[in-house]
Short mmCIF file of C-alpha atoms in Angstrom, two decimals:
data_model
loop_
_atom_site.label_atom_id
_atom_site.label_comp_id
_atom_site.label_asym_id
_atom_site.label_seq_id
_atom_site.Cartn_x
_atom_site.Cartn_y
_atom_site.Cartn_z
CA PRO Q 1 -13.28 12.55 -16.22
CA PHE Q 2 -14.03 16.05 -17.47
CA SER Q 3 -15.12 17.41 -14.03
CA GLU Q 4 -11.51 18.94 -13.40
CA TYR Q 5 -9.94 21.72 -14.97
CA ARG Q 6 -12.97 23.56 -16.55
CA GLY Q 7 -13.79 20.35 -18.67
CA ALA Q 8 -10.28 19.28 -20.15
CA GLY Q 9 -9.88 16.44 -17.31
CA ARG Q 10 -6.23 15.66 -16.77
CA VAL Q 11 -5.14 16.34 -20.01
CA LEU Q 12 -3.84 19.52 -18.80
CA ARG Q 13 -2.00 17.98 -15.93
CA TRP Q 14 -0.45 14.77 -17.53
CA GLU Q 15 -0.04 15.48 -21.54
CA TYR Q 16 -0.25 19.44 -21.86
CA PRO Q 17 3.33 19.80 -21.03
CA PHE Q 18 4.83 17.22 -23.14
CA LEU Q 19 2.34 18.55 -26.32
CA ARG Q 20 3.50 22.16 -25.93
CA TRP Q 21 7.16 20.85 -25.71
CA MET Q 22 6.75 18.85 -28.76
CA GLU Q 23 5.02 21.77 -30.79
CA ALA Q 24 7.91 24.23 -30.01
CA GLN Q 25 10.54 21.28 -31.59
CA GLY Q 26 8.49 21.46 -34.60
CA TYR Q 27 7.45 17.42 -34.94
CA ASP Q 28 5.07 16.39 -37.04
CA VAL Q 29 2.39 15.07 -34.97
CA GLY Q 30 -1.24 14.18 -34.97
CA TYR Q 31 -3.40 13.63 -31.82
CA ALA Q 32 -6.11 11.22 -30.83
CA THR Q 33 -7.72 9.78 -27.73
CA ASP Q 34 -7.39 6.28 -26.24
CA VAL Q 35 -10.71 5.40 -27.15
CA ASP Q 36 -10.25 6.36 -31.15
CA LEU Q 37 -7.97 2.70 -30.80
CA GLN Q 38 -11.43 1.14 -30.82
CA ARG Q 39 -13.42 3.60 -32.73
CA ASP Q 40 -11.13 3.49 -35.86
CA PRO Q 41 -8.13 1.29 -35.90
CA SER Q 42 -7.05 2.62 -38.89
CA ILE Q 43 -5.61 5.51 -37.12
CA VAL Q 44 -2.44 3.80 -36.28
CA HIS Q 45 -1.86 2.98 -40.19
CA GLY Q 46 1.32 4.70 -41.87
CA ARG Q 47 2.49 6.01 -38.20
CA ARG Q 48 6.21 5.96 -37.35
CA LEU Q 49 5.65 6.43 -33.71
CA ILE Q 50 2.75 6.13 -31.36
CA LEU Q 51 3.15 7.94 -28.09
CA PHE Q 52 1.07 7.61 -24.83
CA VAL Q 53 2.22 10.22 -22.50
CA GLY Q 54 -0.65 10.62 -19.88
CA HIS Q 55 -1.89 8.00 -17.71
CA PRO Q 56 -3.42 5.52 -20.36
CA GLU Q 57 -4.59 2.99 -17.53
CA TYR Q 58 -8.10 1.62 -18.69
CA TRP Q 59 -8.13 -0.45 -22.02
CA SER Q 60 -10.70 -2.29 -23.80
CA ARG Q 61 -9.81 -5.44 -25.46
CA PRO Q 62 -10.51 -3.97 -29.15
CA MET Q 63 -7.87 -0.98 -27.75
CA ARG Q 64 -5.26 -3.08 -26.99
CA ALA Q 65 -5.96 -5.21 -30.40
CA THR Q 66 -5.24 -2.35 -32.27
CA LEU Q 67 -1.94 -1.59 -30.66
CA ASP Q 68 -0.66 -5.16 -30.70
CA ALA Q 69 -1.32 -5.16 -34.34
CA ALA Q 70 0.54 -1.62 -34.91
CA ILE Q 71 3.31 -3.42 -33.07
CA ALA Q 72 3.39 -6.41 -35.07
CA ALA Q 73 3.41 -4.52 -38.45
CA GLY Q 74 6.62 -2.56 -36.98
CA THR Q 75 5.13 0.46 -35.59
CA ASN Q 76 7.27 1.76 -32.69
CA VAL Q 77 5.46 2.85 -29.59
CA ALA Q 78 6.26 4.60 -26.21
CA PHE Q 79 4.87 4.73 -23.15
CA PHE Q 80 6.14 7.94 -20.98
CA SER Q 81 4.13 6.73 -18.04
CA ALA Q 82 3.37 4.12 -15.67
CA ASP Q 83 0.06 2.30 -14.92
CA GLU Q 84 -0.68 1.25 -18.41
CA ILE Q 85 -2.98 -1.11 -20.01
CA TYR Q 86 -3.75 -1.93 -16.29
CA TRP Q 87 -7.70 -2.43 -16.22
CA ARG Q 88 -9.54 -4.56 -18.69
CA ILE Q 89 -12.67 -2.47 -19.47
CA ARG Q 90 -15.69 -2.63 -22.08
CA LEU Q 91 -16.58 0.48 -24.02
CA ASP Q 92 -20.17 0.16 -23.94
CA SER Q 93 -23.01 2.32 -25.89
CA THR Q 94 -26.45 2.80 -23.91
CA SER Q 95 -25.52 6.33 -23.93
CA GLY Q 96 -24.51 6.63 -27.26
CA PRO Q 97 -21.44 5.06 -29.25
CA LEU Q 98 -18.35 4.31 -26.97
CA ARG Q 99 -19.61 6.38 -24.20
CA GLU Q 100 -19.56 4.32 -20.95
CA VAL Q 101 -16.75 2.65 -19.38
CA THR Q 102 -17.67 -0.73 -17.65
CA CYS Q 103 -15.21 -2.20 -14.89
CA TYR Q 104 -16.55 -4.33 -12.38
CA ARG Q 105 -12.40 -5.11 -11.28
CA HIS Q 106 -13.60 -8.41 -9.97
CA SER Q 107 -14.59 -11.34 -12.34
CA GLU Q 108 -17.46 -12.65 -9.83
CA LEU Q 109 -19.33 -9.46 -10.05
CA ASP Q 110 -19.10 -9.13 -13.63
CA PRO Q 111 -22.22 -10.88 -15.29
CA LEU Q 112 -20.07 -11.67 -18.60
CA ALA Q 113 -16.90 -13.14 -16.77
CA ALA Q 114 -18.69 -16.77 -17.26
CA THR Q 115 -19.77 -16.65 -20.89
CA ASP Q 116 -17.18 -14.07 -22.29
CA PRO Q 117 -13.96 -14.34 -19.92
CA GLN Q 118 -12.09 -12.54 -22.82
CA ASP Q 119 -13.96 -9.21 -21.79
CA ALA Q 120 -14.14 -10.07 -18.42
CA THR Q 121 -13.69 -6.55 -16.52
CA THR Q 122 -10.62 -7.53 -14.10
CA LEU Q 123 -6.84 -6.78 -14.19
CA TRP Q 124 -5.46 -7.82 -17.45
CA ARG Q 125 -2.95 -9.72 -15.55
CA GLU Q 126 -5.72 -11.76 -14.02
CA PRO Q 127 -7.93 -14.59 -14.40
CA PRO Q 128 -10.26 -15.71 -15.83
CA ALA Q 129 -8.37 -14.58 -19.09
CA ALA Q 130 -5.10 -13.37 -18.07
CA GLU Q 131 -3.25 -11.24 -20.48
CA PRO Q 132 -0.65 -9.61 -18.42
CA GLU Q 133 -0.07 -6.00 -19.96
CA SER Q 134 3.88 -6.98 -19.93
CA ARG Q 135 3.30 -9.09 -23.36
CA THR Q 136 2.55 -5.88 -24.87
CA ILE Q 137 5.02 -3.36 -23.17
CA GLY Q 138 7.34 -5.33 -21.52
CA GLU Q 139 6.95 -4.22 -18.12
CA MET Q 140 4.06 -4.01 -15.72
CA TYR Q 141 2.38 -2.03 -13.02
CA GLY Q 142 4.31 -2.22 -9.76
CA GLY Q 143 2.67 0.09 -7.38
CA ILE Q 144 2.63 3.76 -6.00
CA VAL Q 145 5.59 5.25 -4.34
CA SER Q 146 5.56 7.20 -0.85
CA THR Q 147 7.84 9.74 -2.07
CA PRO Q 148 8.80 10.44 -5.93
CA ALA Q 149 12.23 8.11 -6.68
CA ASP Q 150 15.32 9.00 -8.66
CA TRP Q 151 15.47 7.65 -12.21
CA VAL Q 152 18.86 5.62 -11.97
CA VAL Q 153 20.77 5.10 -15.24
CA THR Q 154 21.52 1.37 -16.38
CA ALA Q 155 22.53 0.52 -20.08
CA PRO Q 156 23.91 4.18 -20.56
CA ASP Q 157 25.34 3.09 -24.35
CA ASN Q 158 21.73 2.67 -25.43
CA TRP Q 159 20.50 4.95 -28.30
CA ILE Q 160 18.14 6.32 -25.45
CA TYR Q 161 20.84 8.32 -23.77
CA ALA Q 162 22.57 9.29 -27.09
CA GLY Q 163 23.80 12.75 -26.28
CA THR Q 164 23.30 12.94 -22.47
CA GLY Q 165 26.85 11.96 -21.59
CA VAL Q 166 25.13 9.92 -18.54
CA ARG Q 167 26.88 6.65 -17.07
CA ALA Q 168 25.86 3.67 -15.37
CA GLY Q 169 24.36 4.73 -11.91
CA ASP Q 170 24.03 8.38 -12.95
CA THR Q 171 20.64 9.41 -11.70
CA PHE Q 172 17.49 11.78 -12.36
CA SER Q 173 15.96 13.43 -9.47
CA ASN Q 174 12.40 12.63 -8.53
CA LEU Q 175 11.61 11.12 -11.86
CA VAL Q 176 10.04 8.06 -10.92
CA GLY Q 177 6.50 8.34 -9.51
CA GLN Q 178 3.69 9.01 -8.53
CA GLU Q 179 3.49 5.41 -9.96
CA TYR Q 180 6.11 3.06 -11.16
CA ASP Q 181 6.30 -0.14 -13.30
CA ARG Q 182 8.32 -3.29 -12.97
CA TYR Q 183 9.89 -5.64 -15.24
CA TRP Q 184 9.18 -9.61 -14.79
CA PRO Q 185 11.51 -11.52 -17.36
CA GLU Q 186 9.04 -14.70 -17.50
CA LEU Q 187 6.05 -12.64 -18.58
CA SER Q 188 7.70 -10.20 -20.88
CA PRO Q 189 8.76 -10.77 -24.52
CA PRO Q 190 12.37 -11.48 -25.70
CA GLY Q 191 14.36 -8.46 -26.31
CA VAL Q 192 13.83 -6.34 -23.23
CA THR Q 193 16.27 -3.77 -22.68
CA VAL Q 194 16.12 -2.58 -18.99
CA LEU Q 195 17.09 1.44 -19.16
CA SER Q 196 17.10 2.07 -15.50
CA THR Q 197 16.54 0.19 -12.00
CA SER Q 198 15.75 2.67 -9.64
CA PRO Q 199 15.05 1.55 -5.72
CA VAL Q 200 11.76 2.77 -4.71
CA GLN Q 201 9.67 3.14 -1.63
CA PRO Q 202 6.15 1.88 -2.35
CA ALA Q 203 3.53 3.31 -0.71
CA ALA Q 204 1.92 1.16 2.18
CA GLY Q 205 -0.77 -1.10 1.09
CA ARG Q 206 -0.67 0.39 -2.38
CA GLU Q 207 0.88 -2.46 -4.32
CA PRO Q 208 -1.38 -4.76 -6.51
CA GLU Q 209 -2.03 -7.85 -5.15
CA MET Q 210 -0.71 -10.08 -7.73
CA PHE Q 211 3.09 -10.03 -7.86
CA ALA Q 212 3.13 -7.48 -4.99
CA ALA Q 213 6.17 -9.32 -3.26
CA PRO Q 214 9.72 -9.04 -4.11
CA LYS Q 215 10.87 -11.87 -6.60
CA PRO Q 216 13.90 -13.76 -5.16
CA GLY Q 217 16.88 -11.74 -4.88
CA GLU Q 218 15.26 -8.35 -5.11
CA SER Q 219 15.22 -5.81 -2.33
CA GLY Q 220 12.38 -5.59 -0.27
CA SER Q 221 11.92 -1.93 -1.28
CA GLY Q 222 10.81 -3.26 -4.72
CA GLY Q 223 12.23 -1.13 -7.89
CA SER Q 224 10.95 0.70 -11.03
CA ARG Q 225 12.60 -0.39 -14.23
CA ALA Q 226 12.11 0.86 -17.46
#
């Protein structure tokens, strides 16, 4: 992953603009990588807010357990992205501590799937040990957009819109993409508030196989919901 941007990987593409903004605003922040959630679970202790602002797609079971424990303890968590906690991986150490990502993507190819299904490297939402990511974050990956879509405001009285003056139906241009998440009530914990319902045009053939078809009453074009 660090073959791009002279060794910086995609940090300069995804995280860097947000980091510059936080630093300019004078927020008291600390930094960690996704792998640190497994390497040192205590890193989340005492934090008021944990932010994911890049593309946190690949998660091991210990990584997710650390985050779930932080949420259960009352820590605030925010994902400013889509396609998060999508693939379940194992962080192996044959080349050094937590240096290798193992992800077969199909349970029938993974030699541990039969003996340790919780560590099978499939989508988190798939058998043999389905744990949809929505149980942690309230929504799940929906697909790739063919073109960026507008963010359409719902619940304008929610605190997240404070000071913006937005009304229901107002839009933020081209904010949804390149990928988007969707909300399935039956797969999410209680108490979810939908802040945006944004029609999108999925890229042909790029929606996940599972849950790809629109639910009853939904538009065939799909929709991004945050």
